[in-house]
Short mmCIF file of N, CA and C in Angstrom, two decimals:
data_model
loop_
_atom_site.label_atom_id
_atom_site.label_comp_id
_atom_site.label_asym_id
_atom_site.label_seq_id
_atom_site.Cartn_x
_atom_site.Cartn_y
_atom_site.Cartn_z
N MET A 1 176.39 163.70 43.93
CA MET A 1 175.96 163.12 42.68
C MET A 1 177.10 163.26 41.69
N THR A 2 178.00 162.31 41.74
CA THR A 2 179.18 162.43 40.90
C THR A 2 179.25 161.37 39.82
N GLU A 3 178.41 160.38 39.84
CA GLU A 3 178.42 159.36 38.82
C GLU A 3 177.98 159.98 37.49
N PRO A 4 178.37 159.37 36.35
CA PRO A 4 177.98 159.92 35.05
C PRO A 4 176.48 160.12 34.90
N SER A 5 175.67 159.20 35.45
CA SER A 5 174.22 159.31 35.28
C SER A 5 173.59 160.34 36.21
N THR A 6 174.35 160.78 37.22
CA THR A 6 173.78 161.74 38.17
C THR A 6 174.73 162.92 38.39
N ARG A 7 175.47 163.33 37.37
CA ARG A 7 176.41 164.43 37.57
C ARG A 7 175.65 165.73 37.80
N PRO A 8 176.25 166.67 38.55
CA PRO A 8 175.54 167.86 39.01
C PRO A 8 174.98 168.76 37.91
N GLY A 9 175.53 168.73 36.72
CA GLY A 9 175.04 169.62 35.67
C GLY A 9 173.72 169.19 35.05
N ARG A 10 173.30 167.97 35.28
CA ARG A 10 172.07 167.48 34.66
C ARG A 10 170.86 167.97 35.42
N PRO A 11 169.78 168.29 34.68
CA PRO A 11 168.56 168.69 35.38
C PRO A 11 167.94 167.50 36.10
N VAL A 12 167.18 167.80 37.13
CA VAL A 12 166.50 166.78 37.92
C VAL A 12 165.01 166.91 37.65
N ARG A 13 164.37 165.81 37.27
CA ARG A 13 162.92 165.80 37.08
C ARG A 13 162.30 165.22 38.33
N MET A 14 161.35 165.94 38.90
CA MET A 14 160.72 165.51 40.13
C MET A 14 159.22 165.48 39.98
N VAL A 15 158.59 164.52 40.63
CA VAL A 15 157.13 164.47 40.73
C VAL A 15 156.82 164.45 42.22
N LEU A 16 156.07 165.45 42.68
CA LEU A 16 155.72 165.56 44.09
C LEU A 16 154.24 165.22 44.25
N THR A 17 153.94 164.30 45.16
CA THR A 17 152.55 163.89 45.38
C THR A 17 152.21 164.04 46.86
N PRO A 18 151.49 165.11 47.23
CA PRO A 18 151.09 165.27 48.63
C PRO A 18 149.99 164.27 48.99
N ARG A 19 150.03 163.78 50.23
CA ARG A 19 148.98 162.91 50.74
C ARG A 19 148.34 163.61 51.93
N THR A 20 147.10 163.99 51.79
CA THR A 20 146.44 164.67 52.89
C THR A 20 145.10 164.01 53.19
N ALA A 21 144.72 164.01 54.46
CA ALA A 21 143.43 163.45 54.85
C ALA A 21 142.32 164.47 54.58
N ARG A 22 142.69 165.74 54.56
CA ARG A 22 141.73 166.81 54.27
C ARG A 22 142.42 167.81 53.36
N PRO A 23 141.68 168.70 52.71
CA PRO A 23 142.32 169.68 51.83
C PRO A 23 143.32 170.55 52.61
N PRO A 24 144.51 170.76 52.05
CA PRO A 24 145.50 171.57 52.76
C PRO A 24 145.07 173.03 52.83
N ARG A 25 145.49 173.71 53.90
CA ARG A 25 145.18 175.13 54.04
C ARG A 25 145.83 175.94 52.93
N VAL A 26 147.05 175.58 52.57
CA VAL A 26 147.77 176.22 51.47
C VAL A 26 148.24 175.11 50.54
N PRO A 27 147.81 175.10 49.27
CA PRO A 27 148.27 174.05 48.36
C PRO A 27 149.79 174.08 48.20
N LEU A 28 150.38 172.89 48.02
CA LEU A 28 151.84 172.79 47.88
C LEU A 28 152.34 173.65 46.73
N LEU A 29 151.63 173.65 45.60
CA LEU A 29 152.06 174.44 44.46
C LEU A 29 152.12 175.93 44.81
N ALA A 30 151.11 176.44 45.49
CA ALA A 30 151.11 177.85 45.90
C ALA A 30 152.25 178.13 46.87
N TRP A 31 152.52 177.20 47.76
CA TRP A 31 153.61 177.34 48.74
C TRP A 31 154.95 177.46 48.02
N ILE A 32 155.19 176.59 47.05
CA ILE A 32 156.45 176.61 46.30
C ILE A 32 156.55 177.87 45.45
N HIS A 33 155.43 178.29 44.85
CA HIS A 33 155.45 179.45 43.96
C HIS A 33 155.69 180.77 44.69
N ARG A 34 155.69 180.76 46.00
CA ARG A 34 156.05 181.97 46.75
C ARG A 34 157.51 182.35 46.52
N ARG A 35 158.31 181.38 46.10
CA ARG A 35 159.73 181.64 45.82
C ARG A 35 159.91 181.76 44.31
N PRO A 36 160.37 182.90 43.81
CA PRO A 36 160.44 183.14 42.37
C PRO A 36 161.33 182.17 41.60
N GLU A 37 162.37 181.61 42.24
CA GLU A 37 163.26 180.70 41.51
C GLU A 37 162.59 179.39 41.13
N PHE A 38 161.42 179.08 41.74
CA PHE A 38 160.74 177.84 41.43
C PHE A 38 159.49 178.02 40.58
N ARG A 39 159.02 179.26 40.40
CA ARG A 39 157.75 179.49 39.69
C ARG A 39 157.73 178.89 38.29
N ALA A 40 158.77 179.10 37.52
CA ALA A 40 158.78 178.62 36.13
C ALA A 40 159.06 177.13 36.03
N ALA A 41 159.72 176.56 37.04
CA ALA A 41 160.15 175.15 36.96
C ALA A 41 159.15 174.17 37.55
N VAL A 42 158.22 174.66 38.36
CA VAL A 42 157.31 173.76 39.08
C VAL A 42 155.89 174.05 38.62
N ARG A 43 155.20 173.01 38.14
CA ARG A 43 153.84 173.22 37.63
C ARG A 43 152.93 172.09 38.09
N ASP A 44 151.66 172.38 38.06
CA ASP A 44 150.64 171.39 38.41
C ASP A 44 150.40 170.49 37.20
N ALA A 45 150.63 169.21 37.35
CA ALA A 45 150.47 168.29 36.23
C ALA A 45 149.02 168.11 35.83
N ALA A 46 148.10 168.42 36.71
CA ALA A 46 146.68 168.23 36.40
C ALA A 46 146.11 169.41 35.63
N GLY A 47 146.87 170.51 35.56
CA GLY A 47 146.41 171.67 34.80
C GLY A 47 146.50 171.39 33.31
N GLN A 48 146.36 172.40 32.51
CA GLN A 48 146.42 172.21 31.06
C GLN A 48 147.77 171.61 30.68
N GLY A 49 147.74 170.63 29.83
CA GLY A 49 148.97 169.99 29.39
C GLY A 49 149.49 168.94 30.34
N GLY A 50 148.78 168.67 31.44
CA GLY A 50 149.23 167.66 32.39
C GLY A 50 149.06 166.27 31.82
N ARG A 51 149.75 165.32 32.42
CA ARG A 51 149.65 163.94 31.95
C ARG A 51 148.36 163.32 32.43
N PRO A 52 147.67 162.54 31.58
CA PRO A 52 146.44 161.89 32.01
C PRO A 52 146.73 160.90 33.14
N GLY A 53 145.80 160.80 34.05
CA GLY A 53 145.95 159.84 35.14
C GLY A 53 146.48 160.46 36.42
N PHE A 54 147.10 161.64 36.33
CA PHE A 54 147.56 162.30 37.53
C PHE A 54 146.40 163.00 38.20
N SER A 55 146.39 163.00 39.52
CA SER A 55 145.35 163.71 40.25
C SER A 55 145.74 165.18 40.36
N ASP A 56 144.84 165.99 40.90
CA ASP A 56 145.12 167.40 41.09
C ASP A 56 146.28 167.64 42.04
N ALA A 57 146.62 166.66 42.85
CA ALA A 57 147.66 166.84 43.86
C ALA A 57 149.07 166.67 43.33
N VAL A 58 149.23 166.21 42.11
CA VAL A 58 150.57 165.92 41.60
C VAL A 58 151.19 167.17 40.99
N ILE A 59 152.44 167.40 41.33
CA ILE A 59 153.18 168.55 40.83
C ILE A 59 154.45 168.02 40.19
N ILE A 60 154.82 168.58 39.04
CA ILE A 60 156.03 168.17 38.34
C ILE A 60 157.01 169.32 38.32
N ALA A 61 158.28 169.02 38.52
CA ALA A 61 159.31 170.05 38.47
C ALA A 61 160.53 169.52 37.72
N VAL A 62 161.15 170.38 36.96
CA VAL A 62 162.46 170.09 36.38
C VAL A 62 163.35 171.22 36.84
N VAL A 63 164.29 170.91 37.73
CA VAL A 63 165.12 171.95 38.34
C VAL A 63 166.59 171.57 38.26
N ALA A 64 167.44 172.58 38.43
CA ALA A 64 168.88 172.33 38.53
C ALA A 64 169.16 171.68 39.88
N GLN A 65 170.15 170.80 39.92
CA GLN A 65 170.45 170.11 41.17
C GLN A 65 170.85 171.08 42.27
N GLY A 66 171.40 172.23 41.92
CA GLY A 66 171.77 173.23 42.91
C GLY A 66 170.58 173.82 43.64
N LEU A 67 169.37 173.73 43.05
CA LEU A 67 168.17 174.25 43.69
C LEU A 67 167.50 173.23 44.61
N LEU A 68 167.94 171.98 44.57
CA LEU A 68 167.28 170.94 45.36
C LEU A 68 167.25 171.22 46.87
N PRO A 69 168.36 171.66 47.49
CA PRO A 69 168.27 171.91 48.94
C PRO A 69 167.18 172.92 49.29
N GLY A 70 167.07 173.99 48.53
CA GLY A 70 166.04 174.99 48.79
C GLY A 70 164.65 174.44 48.57
N LEU A 71 164.48 173.64 47.50
CA LEU A 71 163.16 173.06 47.22
C LEU A 71 162.79 172.04 48.30
N PHE A 72 163.73 171.22 48.73
CA PHE A 72 163.45 170.26 49.80
C PHE A 72 163.09 171.00 51.09
N ASN A 73 163.75 172.11 51.37
CA ASN A 73 163.43 172.91 52.55
C ASN A 73 162.00 173.43 52.48
N LEU A 74 161.60 173.93 51.29
CA LEU A 74 160.23 174.41 51.11
C LEU A 74 159.21 173.29 51.30
N VAL A 75 159.49 172.13 50.71
CA VAL A 75 158.57 171.00 50.84
C VAL A 75 158.45 170.59 52.30
N GLN A 76 159.59 170.53 53.01
CA GLN A 76 159.56 170.15 54.42
C GLN A 76 158.78 171.16 55.25
N SER A 77 158.93 172.45 54.97
CA SER A 77 158.19 173.45 55.75
C SER A 77 156.69 173.35 55.47
N TRP A 78 156.32 173.02 54.21
CA TRP A 78 154.91 172.83 53.89
C TRP A 78 154.35 171.61 54.63
N VAL A 79 155.13 170.52 54.62
CA VAL A 79 154.71 169.30 55.31
C VAL A 79 154.48 169.59 56.80
N ASP A 80 155.40 170.35 57.41
CA ASP A 80 155.25 170.69 58.83
C ASP A 80 153.99 171.51 59.08
N GLN A 81 153.71 172.47 58.20
CA GLN A 81 152.53 173.33 58.37
C GLN A 81 151.23 172.56 58.16
N GLN A 82 151.21 171.67 57.18
CA GLN A 82 149.98 170.96 56.81
C GLN A 82 149.78 169.67 57.58
N ARG A 83 150.81 169.22 58.27
CA ARG A 83 150.75 167.95 59.00
C ARG A 83 150.35 166.80 58.06
N THR A 84 151.12 166.66 57.01
CA THR A 84 150.85 165.65 55.99
C THR A 84 152.17 165.02 55.58
N GLU A 85 152.21 164.38 54.43
CA GLU A 85 153.46 163.86 53.89
C GLU A 85 153.44 164.00 52.37
N VAL A 86 154.62 163.89 51.79
CA VAL A 86 154.77 164.03 50.35
C VAL A 86 155.66 162.91 49.84
N SER A 87 155.26 162.31 48.74
CA SER A 87 156.09 161.35 48.04
C SER A 87 156.79 162.11 46.91
N ILE A 88 158.11 162.00 46.83
CA ILE A 88 158.87 162.69 45.79
C ILE A 88 159.57 161.65 44.93
N ARG A 89 159.22 161.61 43.66
CA ARG A 89 159.90 160.76 42.69
C ARG A 89 160.91 161.63 41.97
N ILE A 90 162.17 161.22 41.96
CA ILE A 90 163.26 162.00 41.40
C ILE A 90 163.89 161.21 40.27
N GLN A 91 164.15 161.91 39.16
CA GLN A 91 164.80 161.26 38.02
C GLN A 91 165.94 162.13 37.53
N VAL A 92 167.13 161.53 37.43
CA VAL A 92 168.29 162.19 36.85
C VAL A 92 168.80 161.23 35.78
N GLY A 93 168.74 161.65 34.54
CA GLY A 93 169.12 160.76 33.45
C GLY A 93 168.21 159.55 33.46
N ASP A 94 168.78 158.35 33.50
CA ASP A 94 168.01 157.12 33.50
C ASP A 94 167.70 156.61 34.91
N ALA A 95 168.33 157.19 35.92
CA ALA A 95 168.12 156.74 37.30
C ALA A 95 166.89 157.43 37.89
N GLU A 96 166.07 156.66 38.60
CA GLU A 96 164.87 157.20 39.24
C GLU A 96 164.74 156.61 40.63
N ALA A 97 164.32 157.44 41.58
CA ALA A 97 164.15 156.98 42.96
C ALA A 97 162.97 157.70 43.57
N GLU A 98 162.45 157.15 44.66
CA GLU A 98 161.33 157.77 45.36
C GLU A 98 161.69 157.90 46.83
N ILE A 99 161.41 159.08 47.40
CA ILE A 99 161.63 159.30 48.82
C ILE A 99 160.34 159.86 49.43
N GLN A 100 160.16 159.63 50.72
CA GLN A 100 158.98 160.11 51.44
C GLN A 100 159.41 161.24 52.37
N VAL A 101 158.60 162.29 52.43
CA VAL A 101 158.86 163.40 53.34
C VAL A 101 157.67 163.49 54.28
N ASN A 102 157.93 163.40 55.59
CA ASN A 102 156.86 163.56 56.57
C ASN A 102 157.36 164.47 57.68
N GLY A 103 156.59 164.60 58.74
CA GLY A 103 156.94 165.51 59.82
C GLY A 103 158.22 165.16 60.55
N ARG A 104 158.72 163.94 60.40
CA ARG A 104 159.95 163.52 61.07
C ARG A 104 161.16 163.62 60.17
N THR A 105 160.96 163.99 58.91
CA THR A 105 162.05 164.04 57.94
C THR A 105 162.91 165.28 58.18
N ASP A 106 164.21 165.10 58.18
CA ASP A 106 165.14 166.22 58.30
C ASP A 106 165.46 166.72 56.90
N HIS A 107 165.03 167.95 56.58
CA HIS A 107 165.21 168.43 55.20
C HIS A 107 166.67 168.55 54.82
N THR A 108 167.56 168.71 55.80
CA THR A 108 168.99 168.81 55.47
C THR A 108 169.55 167.46 55.02
N LYS A 109 168.86 166.38 55.34
CA LYS A 109 169.33 165.05 54.94
C LYS A 109 168.64 164.54 53.67
N LEU A 110 167.64 165.28 53.17
CA LEU A 110 166.91 164.81 51.99
C LEU A 110 167.79 164.69 50.76
N LEU A 111 168.69 165.65 50.56
CA LEU A 111 169.57 165.59 49.39
C LEU A 111 170.46 164.35 49.45
N ASP A 112 171.00 164.05 50.64
CA ASP A 112 171.81 162.84 50.79
C ASP A 112 170.98 161.59 50.54
N GLN A 113 169.76 161.58 51.07
CA GLN A 113 168.88 160.43 50.87
C GLN A 113 168.54 160.27 49.39
N ALA A 114 168.24 161.38 48.72
CA ALA A 114 167.91 161.31 47.29
C ALA A 114 169.13 160.86 46.48
N THR A 115 170.29 161.39 46.81
CA THR A 115 171.52 161.02 46.11
C THR A 115 171.80 159.53 46.26
N ARG A 116 171.66 159.04 47.49
CA ARG A 116 171.90 157.61 47.76
C ARG A 116 170.90 156.74 47.00
N ALA A 117 169.63 157.14 47.01
CA ALA A 117 168.60 156.36 46.31
C ALA A 117 168.85 156.36 44.80
N LEU A 118 169.25 157.51 44.25
CA LEU A 118 169.54 157.57 42.81
C LEU A 118 170.75 156.72 42.46
N ARG A 119 171.76 156.75 43.32
CA ARG A 119 172.96 155.94 43.07
C ARG A 119 172.61 154.46 43.08
N GLU A 120 171.78 154.04 44.04
CA GLU A 120 171.36 152.64 44.11
C GLU A 120 170.54 152.26 42.88
N ALA A 121 169.67 153.18 42.42
CA ALA A 121 168.87 152.91 41.22
C ALA A 121 169.77 152.79 40.00
N ALA A 122 170.77 153.66 39.90
CA ALA A 122 171.68 153.62 38.76
C ALA A 122 172.51 152.34 38.80
N ASP A 123 172.96 151.94 39.99
CA ASP A 123 173.74 150.70 40.14
C ASP A 123 172.89 149.48 39.78
N GLY A 124 171.61 149.51 40.16
CA GLY A 124 170.71 148.40 39.83
C GLY A 124 170.50 148.26 38.34
N GLU A 125 170.46 149.40 37.62
CA GLU A 125 170.31 149.33 36.16
C GLU A 125 171.59 148.85 35.51
N ALA A 126 172.74 149.21 36.08
CA ALA A 126 174.01 148.80 35.51
C ALA A 126 174.27 147.31 35.70
N ASP A 127 173.72 146.75 36.78
CA ASP A 127 173.90 145.32 37.09
C ASP A 127 172.55 144.61 36.97
N PRO A 128 172.23 144.03 35.82
CA PRO A 128 170.94 143.40 35.63
C PRO A 128 170.69 142.20 36.54
N THR A 129 171.73 141.65 37.18
CA THR A 129 171.54 140.51 38.08
C THR A 129 171.15 140.95 39.48
N ALA A 130 171.22 142.27 39.75
CA ALA A 130 170.91 142.78 41.09
C ALA A 130 169.42 142.76 41.33
#
């Protein structure tokens, strides 16, 4: 993430939306909160102060880009345990992208996938004819 709109020092805003056919054994928020570095940055949007219209399953995080590999690893391990998938909307500056995480997703490639999607989103905004 080296472009001006996605430089590494900028915080990343993420919205995680789990999709499950049945209630998960361990909620994604509880799974993430097991790691202290994410407790303060990741919250349930449906709790107090959440945005209207979000379901109980939506989680919002604002994290440093350096924490993304660890967070993606946690999300992937939760997905594997719950046999479900998660939609992750990522925003850095004005660029926004969405990626899907399921049982076939390689968590080590999520950062590259997110970076590529953000770069494409930023390029699309820079070129209104695209």
